[in-house]
Structures are given as C-alpha cells and as structure tokens.
Short mmCIF file of C-alpha atoms in Angstrom, two decimals:
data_model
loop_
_atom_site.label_atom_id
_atom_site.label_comp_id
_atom_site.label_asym_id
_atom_site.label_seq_id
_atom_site.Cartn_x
_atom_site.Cartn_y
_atom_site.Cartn_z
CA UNK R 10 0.00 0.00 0.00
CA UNK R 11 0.94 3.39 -0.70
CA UNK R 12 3.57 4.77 2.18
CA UNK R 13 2.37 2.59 4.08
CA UNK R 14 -1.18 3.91 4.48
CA UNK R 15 -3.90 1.69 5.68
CA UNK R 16 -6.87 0.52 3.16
CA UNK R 17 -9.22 3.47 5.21
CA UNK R 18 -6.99 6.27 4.41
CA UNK R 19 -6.58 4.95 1.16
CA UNK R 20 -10.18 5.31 0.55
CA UNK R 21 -10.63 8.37 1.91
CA UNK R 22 -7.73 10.04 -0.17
CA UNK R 23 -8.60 8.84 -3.25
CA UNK R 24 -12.60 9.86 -2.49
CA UNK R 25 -11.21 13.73 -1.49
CA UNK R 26 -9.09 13.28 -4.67
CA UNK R 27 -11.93 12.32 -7.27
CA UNK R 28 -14.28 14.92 -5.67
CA UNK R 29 -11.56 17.87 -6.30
CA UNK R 30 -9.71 16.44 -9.70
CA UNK R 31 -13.21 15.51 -11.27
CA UNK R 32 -16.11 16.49 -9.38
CA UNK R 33 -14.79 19.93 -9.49
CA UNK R 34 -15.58 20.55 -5.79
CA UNK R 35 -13.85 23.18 -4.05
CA UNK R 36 -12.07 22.75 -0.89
CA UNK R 37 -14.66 24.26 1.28
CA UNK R 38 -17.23 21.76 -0.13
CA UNK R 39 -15.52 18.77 0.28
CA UNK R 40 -14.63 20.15 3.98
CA UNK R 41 -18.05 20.71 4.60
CA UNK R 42 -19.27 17.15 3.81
CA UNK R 43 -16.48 15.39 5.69
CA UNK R 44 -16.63 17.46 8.41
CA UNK R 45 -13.03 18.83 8.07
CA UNK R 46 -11.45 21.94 7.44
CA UNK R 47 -10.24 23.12 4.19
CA UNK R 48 -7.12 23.14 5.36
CA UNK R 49 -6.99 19.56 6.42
CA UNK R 50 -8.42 18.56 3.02
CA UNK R 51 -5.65 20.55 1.38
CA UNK R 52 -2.91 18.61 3.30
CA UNK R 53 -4.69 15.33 2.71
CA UNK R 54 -4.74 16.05 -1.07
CA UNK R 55 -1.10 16.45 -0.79
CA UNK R 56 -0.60 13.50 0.75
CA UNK R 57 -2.21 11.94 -1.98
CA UNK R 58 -0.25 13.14 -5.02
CA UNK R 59 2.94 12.81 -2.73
CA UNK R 60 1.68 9.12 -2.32
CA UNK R 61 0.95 8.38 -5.89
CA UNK R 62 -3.15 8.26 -5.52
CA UNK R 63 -3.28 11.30 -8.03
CA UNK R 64 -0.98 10.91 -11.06
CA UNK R 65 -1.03 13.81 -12.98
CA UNK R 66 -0.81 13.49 -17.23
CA UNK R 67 -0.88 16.04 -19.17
CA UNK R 68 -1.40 14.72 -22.90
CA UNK R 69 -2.47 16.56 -25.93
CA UNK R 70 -4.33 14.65 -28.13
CA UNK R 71 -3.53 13.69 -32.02
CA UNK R 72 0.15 13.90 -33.35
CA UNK R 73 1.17 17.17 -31.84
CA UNK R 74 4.81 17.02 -29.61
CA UNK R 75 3.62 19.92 -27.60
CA UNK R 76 7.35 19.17 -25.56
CA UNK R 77 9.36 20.15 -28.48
CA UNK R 78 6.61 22.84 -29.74
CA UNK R 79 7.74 24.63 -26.83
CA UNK R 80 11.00 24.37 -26.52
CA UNK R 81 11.20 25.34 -30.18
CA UNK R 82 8.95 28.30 -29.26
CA UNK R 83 11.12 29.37 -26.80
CA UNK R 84 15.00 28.79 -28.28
CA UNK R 85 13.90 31.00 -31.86
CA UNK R 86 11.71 33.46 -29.87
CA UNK R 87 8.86 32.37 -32.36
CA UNK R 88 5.12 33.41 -32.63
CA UNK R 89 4.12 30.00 -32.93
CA UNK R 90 5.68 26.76 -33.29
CA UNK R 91 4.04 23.60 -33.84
CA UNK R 92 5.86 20.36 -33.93
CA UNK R 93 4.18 17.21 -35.28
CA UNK R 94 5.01 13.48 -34.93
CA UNK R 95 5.17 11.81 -37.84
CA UNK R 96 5.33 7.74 -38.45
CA UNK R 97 8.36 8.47 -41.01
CA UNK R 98 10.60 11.00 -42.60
CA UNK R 99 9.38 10.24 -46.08
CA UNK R 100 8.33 13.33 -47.99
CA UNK R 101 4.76 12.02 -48.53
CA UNK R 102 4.09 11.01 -45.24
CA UNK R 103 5.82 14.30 -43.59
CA UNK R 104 3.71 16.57 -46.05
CA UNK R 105 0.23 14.77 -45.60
CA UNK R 106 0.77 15.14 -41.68
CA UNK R 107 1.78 19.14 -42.15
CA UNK R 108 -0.63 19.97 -44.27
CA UNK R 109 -3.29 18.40 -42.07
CA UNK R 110 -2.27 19.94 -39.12
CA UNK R 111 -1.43 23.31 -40.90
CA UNK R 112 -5.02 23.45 -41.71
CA UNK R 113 -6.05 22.96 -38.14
CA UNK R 114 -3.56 26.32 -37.32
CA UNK R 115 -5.10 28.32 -40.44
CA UNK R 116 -8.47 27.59 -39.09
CA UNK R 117 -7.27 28.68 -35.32
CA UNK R 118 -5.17 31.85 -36.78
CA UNK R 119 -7.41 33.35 -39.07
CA UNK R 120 -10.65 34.13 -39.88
CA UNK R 121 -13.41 36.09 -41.95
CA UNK R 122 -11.64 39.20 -41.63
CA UNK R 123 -7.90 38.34 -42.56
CA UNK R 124 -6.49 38.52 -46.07
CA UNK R 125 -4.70 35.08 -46.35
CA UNK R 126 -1.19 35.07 -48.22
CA UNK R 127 -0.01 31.61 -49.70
CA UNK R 128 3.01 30.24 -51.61
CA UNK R 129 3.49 26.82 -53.52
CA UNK R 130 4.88 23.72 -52.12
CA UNK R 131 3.46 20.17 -51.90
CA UNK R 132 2.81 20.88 -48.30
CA UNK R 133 0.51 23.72 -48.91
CA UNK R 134 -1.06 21.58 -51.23
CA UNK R 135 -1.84 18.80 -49.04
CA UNK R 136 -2.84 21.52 -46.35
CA UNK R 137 -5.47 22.90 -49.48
CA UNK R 138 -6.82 18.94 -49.64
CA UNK R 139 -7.07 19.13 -46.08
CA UNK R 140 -9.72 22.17 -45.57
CA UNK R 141 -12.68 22.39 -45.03
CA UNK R 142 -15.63 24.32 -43.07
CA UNK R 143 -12.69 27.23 -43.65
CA UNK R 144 -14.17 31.28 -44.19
CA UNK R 145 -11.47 33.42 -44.99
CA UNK R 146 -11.93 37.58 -46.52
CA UNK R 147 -9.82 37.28 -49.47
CA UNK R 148 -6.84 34.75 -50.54
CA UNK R 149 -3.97 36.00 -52.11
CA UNK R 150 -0.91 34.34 -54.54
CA UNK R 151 2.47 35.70 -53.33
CA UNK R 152 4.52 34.10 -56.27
CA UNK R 153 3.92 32.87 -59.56
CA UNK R 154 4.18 29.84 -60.88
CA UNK R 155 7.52 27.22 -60.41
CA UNK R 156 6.32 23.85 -60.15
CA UNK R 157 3.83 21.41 -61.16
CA UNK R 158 0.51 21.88 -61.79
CA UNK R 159 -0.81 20.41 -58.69
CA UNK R 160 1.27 21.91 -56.69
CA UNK R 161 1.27 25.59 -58.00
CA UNK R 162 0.41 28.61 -55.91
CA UNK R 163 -2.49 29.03 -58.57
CA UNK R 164 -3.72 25.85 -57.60
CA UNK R 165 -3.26 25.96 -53.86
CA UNK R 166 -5.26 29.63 -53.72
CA UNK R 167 -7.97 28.00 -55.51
CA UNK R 168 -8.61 25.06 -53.43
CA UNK R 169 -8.03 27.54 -50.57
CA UNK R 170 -10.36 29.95 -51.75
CA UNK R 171 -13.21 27.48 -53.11
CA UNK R 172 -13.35 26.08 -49.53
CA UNK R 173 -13.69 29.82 -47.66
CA UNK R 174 -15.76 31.14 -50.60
CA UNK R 175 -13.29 33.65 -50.32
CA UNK R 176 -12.20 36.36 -53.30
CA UNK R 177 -9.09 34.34 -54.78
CA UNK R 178 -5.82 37.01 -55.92
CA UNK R 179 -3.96 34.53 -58.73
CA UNK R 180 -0.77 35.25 -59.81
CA UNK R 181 -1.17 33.59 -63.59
CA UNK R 182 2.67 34.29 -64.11
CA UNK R 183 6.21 32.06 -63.93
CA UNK R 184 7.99 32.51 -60.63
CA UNK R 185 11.17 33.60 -62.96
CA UNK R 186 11.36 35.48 -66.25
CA UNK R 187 13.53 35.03 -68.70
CA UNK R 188 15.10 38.81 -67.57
CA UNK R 189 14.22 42.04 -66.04
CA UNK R 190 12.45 43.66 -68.65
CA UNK R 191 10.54 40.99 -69.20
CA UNK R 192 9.85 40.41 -65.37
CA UNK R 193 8.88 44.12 -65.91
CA UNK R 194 6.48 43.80 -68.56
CA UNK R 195 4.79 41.29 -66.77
CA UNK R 196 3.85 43.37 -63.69
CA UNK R 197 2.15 45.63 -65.85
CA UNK R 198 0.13 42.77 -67.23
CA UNK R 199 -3.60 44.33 -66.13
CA UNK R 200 -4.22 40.47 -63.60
CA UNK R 201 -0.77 40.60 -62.27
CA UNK R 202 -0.90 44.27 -61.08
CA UNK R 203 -3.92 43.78 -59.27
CA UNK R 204 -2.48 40.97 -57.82
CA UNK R 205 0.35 42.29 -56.44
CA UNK R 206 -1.27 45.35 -55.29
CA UNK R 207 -2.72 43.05 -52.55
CA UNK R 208 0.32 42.30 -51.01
CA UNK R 209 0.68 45.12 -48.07
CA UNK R 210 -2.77 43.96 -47.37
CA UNK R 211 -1.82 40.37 -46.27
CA UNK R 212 -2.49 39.84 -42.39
CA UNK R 213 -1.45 36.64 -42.26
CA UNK R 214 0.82 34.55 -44.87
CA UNK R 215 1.07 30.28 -45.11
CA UNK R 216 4.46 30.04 -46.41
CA UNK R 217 6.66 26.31 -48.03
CA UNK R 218 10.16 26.43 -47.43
CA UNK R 219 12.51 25.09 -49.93
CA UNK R 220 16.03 23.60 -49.90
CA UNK R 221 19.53 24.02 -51.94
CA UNK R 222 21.65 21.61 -50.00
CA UNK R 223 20.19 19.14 -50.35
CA UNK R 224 18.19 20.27 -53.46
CA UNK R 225 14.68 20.10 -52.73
CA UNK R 226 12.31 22.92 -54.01
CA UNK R 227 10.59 24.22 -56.85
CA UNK R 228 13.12 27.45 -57.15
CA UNK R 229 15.75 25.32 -57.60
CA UNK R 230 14.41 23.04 -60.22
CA UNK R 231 13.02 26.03 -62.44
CA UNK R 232 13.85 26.17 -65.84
CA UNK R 233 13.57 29.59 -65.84
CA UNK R 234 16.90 29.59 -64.04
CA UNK R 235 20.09 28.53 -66.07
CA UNK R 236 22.45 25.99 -64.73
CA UNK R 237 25.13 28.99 -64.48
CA UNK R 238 23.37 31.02 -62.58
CA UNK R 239 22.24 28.65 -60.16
CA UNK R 240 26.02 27.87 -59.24
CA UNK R 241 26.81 31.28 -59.02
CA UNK R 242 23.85 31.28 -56.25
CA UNK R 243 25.13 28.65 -55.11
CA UNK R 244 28.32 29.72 -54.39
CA UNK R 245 27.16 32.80 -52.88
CA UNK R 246 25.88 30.67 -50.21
CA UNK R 247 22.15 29.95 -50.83
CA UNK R 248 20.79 27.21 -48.82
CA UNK R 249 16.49 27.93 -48.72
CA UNK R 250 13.89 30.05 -50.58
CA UNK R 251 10.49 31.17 -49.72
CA UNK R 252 8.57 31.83 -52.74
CA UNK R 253 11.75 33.73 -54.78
CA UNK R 254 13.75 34.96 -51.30
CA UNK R 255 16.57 33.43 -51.53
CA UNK R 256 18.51 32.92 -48.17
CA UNK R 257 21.90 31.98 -47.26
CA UNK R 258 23.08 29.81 -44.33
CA UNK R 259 23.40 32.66 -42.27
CA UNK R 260 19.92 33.65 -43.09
CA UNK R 261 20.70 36.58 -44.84
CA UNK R 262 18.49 37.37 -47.86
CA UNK R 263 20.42 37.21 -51.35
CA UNK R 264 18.44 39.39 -53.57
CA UNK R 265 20.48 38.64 -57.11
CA UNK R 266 17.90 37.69 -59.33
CA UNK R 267 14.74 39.14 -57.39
CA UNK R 268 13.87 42.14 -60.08
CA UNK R 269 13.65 38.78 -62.25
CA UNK R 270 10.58 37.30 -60.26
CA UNK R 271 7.68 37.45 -60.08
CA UNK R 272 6.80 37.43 -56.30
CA UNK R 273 5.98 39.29 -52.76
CA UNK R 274 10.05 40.15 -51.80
CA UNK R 275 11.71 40.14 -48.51
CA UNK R 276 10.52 43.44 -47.33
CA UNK R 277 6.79 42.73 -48.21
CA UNK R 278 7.04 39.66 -46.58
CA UNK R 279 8.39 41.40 -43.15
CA UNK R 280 5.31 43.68 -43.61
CA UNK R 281 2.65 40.83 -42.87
CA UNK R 282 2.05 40.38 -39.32
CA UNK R 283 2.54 36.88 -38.73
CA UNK R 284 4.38 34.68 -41.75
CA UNK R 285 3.53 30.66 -40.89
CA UNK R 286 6.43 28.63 -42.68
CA UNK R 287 5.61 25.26 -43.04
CA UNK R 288 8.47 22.79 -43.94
CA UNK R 289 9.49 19.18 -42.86
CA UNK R 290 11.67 16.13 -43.71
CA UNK R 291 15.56 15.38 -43.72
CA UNK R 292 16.26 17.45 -46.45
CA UNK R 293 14.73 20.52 -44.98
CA UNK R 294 16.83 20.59 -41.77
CA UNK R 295 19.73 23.55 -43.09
CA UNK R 296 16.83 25.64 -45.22
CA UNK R 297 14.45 25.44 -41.92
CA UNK R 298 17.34 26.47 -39.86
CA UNK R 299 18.02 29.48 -42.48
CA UNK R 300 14.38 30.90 -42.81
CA UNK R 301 14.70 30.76 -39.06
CA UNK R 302 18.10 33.05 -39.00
CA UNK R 303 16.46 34.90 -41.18
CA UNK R 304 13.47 36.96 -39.58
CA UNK R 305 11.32 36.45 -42.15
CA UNK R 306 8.63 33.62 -40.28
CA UNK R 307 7.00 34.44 -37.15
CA UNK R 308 6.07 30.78 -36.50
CA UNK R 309 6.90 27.48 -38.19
CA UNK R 310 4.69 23.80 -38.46
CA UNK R 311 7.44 21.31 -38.66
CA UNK R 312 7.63 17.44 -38.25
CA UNK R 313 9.28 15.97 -34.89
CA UNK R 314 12.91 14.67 -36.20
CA UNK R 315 13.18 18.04 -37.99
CA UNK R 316 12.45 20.12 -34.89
CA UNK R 317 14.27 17.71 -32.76
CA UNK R 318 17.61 18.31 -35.08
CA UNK R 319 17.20 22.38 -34.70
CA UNK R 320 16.71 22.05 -30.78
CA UNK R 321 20.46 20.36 -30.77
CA UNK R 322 22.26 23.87 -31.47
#
C-alpha cells in the first residue's frame, strides 16, 4: 500500500481526490461534507499526489509534440511553433501530416476578416486537400508559378479559396522570367498588377520552405533559371527560398535575381504580421534552420525529427 497507508486512508484520499480532480468541488465543499477543514483537506490532497493516488498526465491529443513545440517556441523566440510526430521522414508522409495539421492552425489563426497570403509547395497543397468548413476575406498568390501543376500557388489559392468562398488574388505568371524587362512587362500585365497590389494587405501569410543543399524545391528546379546562374547562387551561399527569397546559411536574404521574379520580396514579406512557414523532412533541416536566421517567419509547423535536429544547437 501506498507509504504505508492503511486501506481506510486509502479510501478516503482517493474519495477527497476524485471529488476535487473531477467532481470539481472546491475545498470548502468537500470540507463541509467530511466534516473537516479546508485546510486539512488541502494537506490530505497532498498526501495523496505525494503518495501516488493522483498521477497527474498532461497529454495533448492527435500527433502534436507539444514538448518540443515549446521548446522550439522558446530557443527561436517564435510566434508560434508547432511540432508534429510523424510515423516516417518520407516526404509524402511528412507533407500529408503538415498539411493536415497546418489546416487545423489556419483555421485557429485566421478568420473572416484576414487577407490570407499563400506560396506553392506540396505541403501547402496537401494543407489545401485538407480544408474544409474554412471562411477566410480574401486569398492571395504571393509568387507565380515554379512547379507542377498540382502543386502551383495558382492551384493551392484555388482550393483555398473554393473552400472559404473567399475572393481568390492569382498570380497567372512564372515565378522567374527570362530577364528584367521581361519580369517588368509582366507586372504591368492588367491580372498581375492587381495581384500584387494586394500584397501590403496580407495579415497573415502560409508560407513552403525550400532547400539548396540538399536540393529540394521548386526554385531550384526552375527552368527559368540557367544551370550557371544557379552555381553562381550557389556559391554565394544559398541554402532555402520562400517563394523567390533566396537565403543563405546565415539567413541573410540574397536578392540577385529578385527584379527577375515574379513574387511578394523580402521586405513585403516582413510587412505581414505573422508569416507561418511550413516545412518538414531530412532534407529541410539547413533551409528550416536558415528561414529561421532569417526573420522572415514568425512561426513554423514542422515534423518531430526536424524540430528535434534544430533544438540540438
């Protein structure tokens, strides 16, 4: 028995114990019907955690790691963070678990009166798939088009925007043009003006992160980018983009080829009040860790090995 308490006591503790923990009695009420005073009861419900009769557990349901959500929270000084366990580190897996959970946040985080910003990225997509019962102002395409088709920020916005019945702001236009003036001439193509016009009004952005080193994102893989100049980026240290910010390891922002894109830019993006990146798997682990450095997310939905790697430093 329990410190050596005898089967009576037992009893009694654990009784005083249910009728505080989940009756919801008060001290004075539980008093009152034993015949004690509340500040006997208090010392016997000491007595009975101390004992082991009340085992606390505090457990958050579904695949949140609300441990390492907080302790991520805390060592980046972050908004948010949200850290979810995942049965693998396969991309698929990772970005069907994000997105489903990153839904859950955009339906917390916003509402009928924000103006939603989005990116591309598989992730978003699956968070898109994952929506539903969603109302949202106005949903707005921060950069044009990289990857494929399912995964575009056109298509994201309108999956988005079908679910919230929200006004949709697409961006029919490649990420990268071929050069400035033709970058040029397509901002002052009569959709794509409109479209970036909404920018400043973005109150809260979903953004993908992508990776260099390793290569994993749609940047990267753009043929509107020669092998050449890629290299040269490269060797200048890039390591992660969000839409066409390119960031270095350090997390600074190298802005070579943004006049050539067609996308919200590093200070537009520091504009929005709260920027949500959303990025998971081993291959993310050095572009996470950049976008991070970097300033430009308030809060981040990541997988568990991924967060667990950036709580090391």
């Amino acid at each position: 028995m329990a410190s050596g308490m005898g089967p009576d006591e037992l009893v009694r503790l654990a009784h005083i114990a249910r009728q505080h923990f989940v009756a919801g009695k008060t001290r004075i009420e539980i008093a009152e019907e034993l015949g004690l005073s509340r500040f006997k009861v208090g010392r016997l419900l000491d007595d009975a955690i101390n004992s082991g009769i009340i085992r606390f557990e505090i457990a958050v349901p579904g695949p949140i790691d609300d441990e390492r959500s907080s302790a991520l929270q805390r060592q980046y000084a972050l908004k948010r963070a949200v850290v979810v366990r995942t049965p693998t580190e396969l991309p698929d897996a990772v970005q069907e678990q994000l997105g489903r959970v990153g839904a859950d946040l955009l339906r917390e985080i916003a509402g009928p009166d924000d103006i939603l910003g989005l990116t591309a990225g598989r992730t978003l997509n699956q968070l898109g798939q994952a929506l539903s019962s969603f109302a949202i102002g106005e949903v707005v395409q921060l950069a044009g088009v990289a990857g494929p088709v399912h995964a575009t920020g056109v298509e994201v916005i309108r999956r988005v925007s079908s679910v919230a019945h929200g006004r949709a702001w697409t961006l029919y236009a490649p990420l990268i043009a071929s050069d400035i003036a033709a970058a040029e001439a397509i901002r002052r193509q009569h959709d794509v003006a409109q479209t970036l016009r909404q920018f400043d009004r973005v109150t809260v952005a979903l953004v993908a992160i992508g990776s260099w080193d390793p290569p994993d994102s749609q940047f990267y893989d753009n043929l509107g980018i020669t092998l050449a100049r890629r290299n040269a980026l490269e060797d200048k240290g890039v390591v992660a983009d969000i839409g066409a910010i390119l960031i270095d390891g350090q997390g600074r922002v190298v802005d070579d080829v943004q006049q050539q894109c067609i996308s919200i830019d590093a200070a537009g993006l520091r504009r929005i009040p709260e920027v949500v990146g959303i990025a998971g798997g081993g291959r993310k682990t050095g572009a996470v860790r950049a976008a991070l450095a970097s300033g430009l997310i308030d809060s981040l939905v990541t997988d568990s090995a991924l967060a667990a790697r950036l709580l090391e430093e």
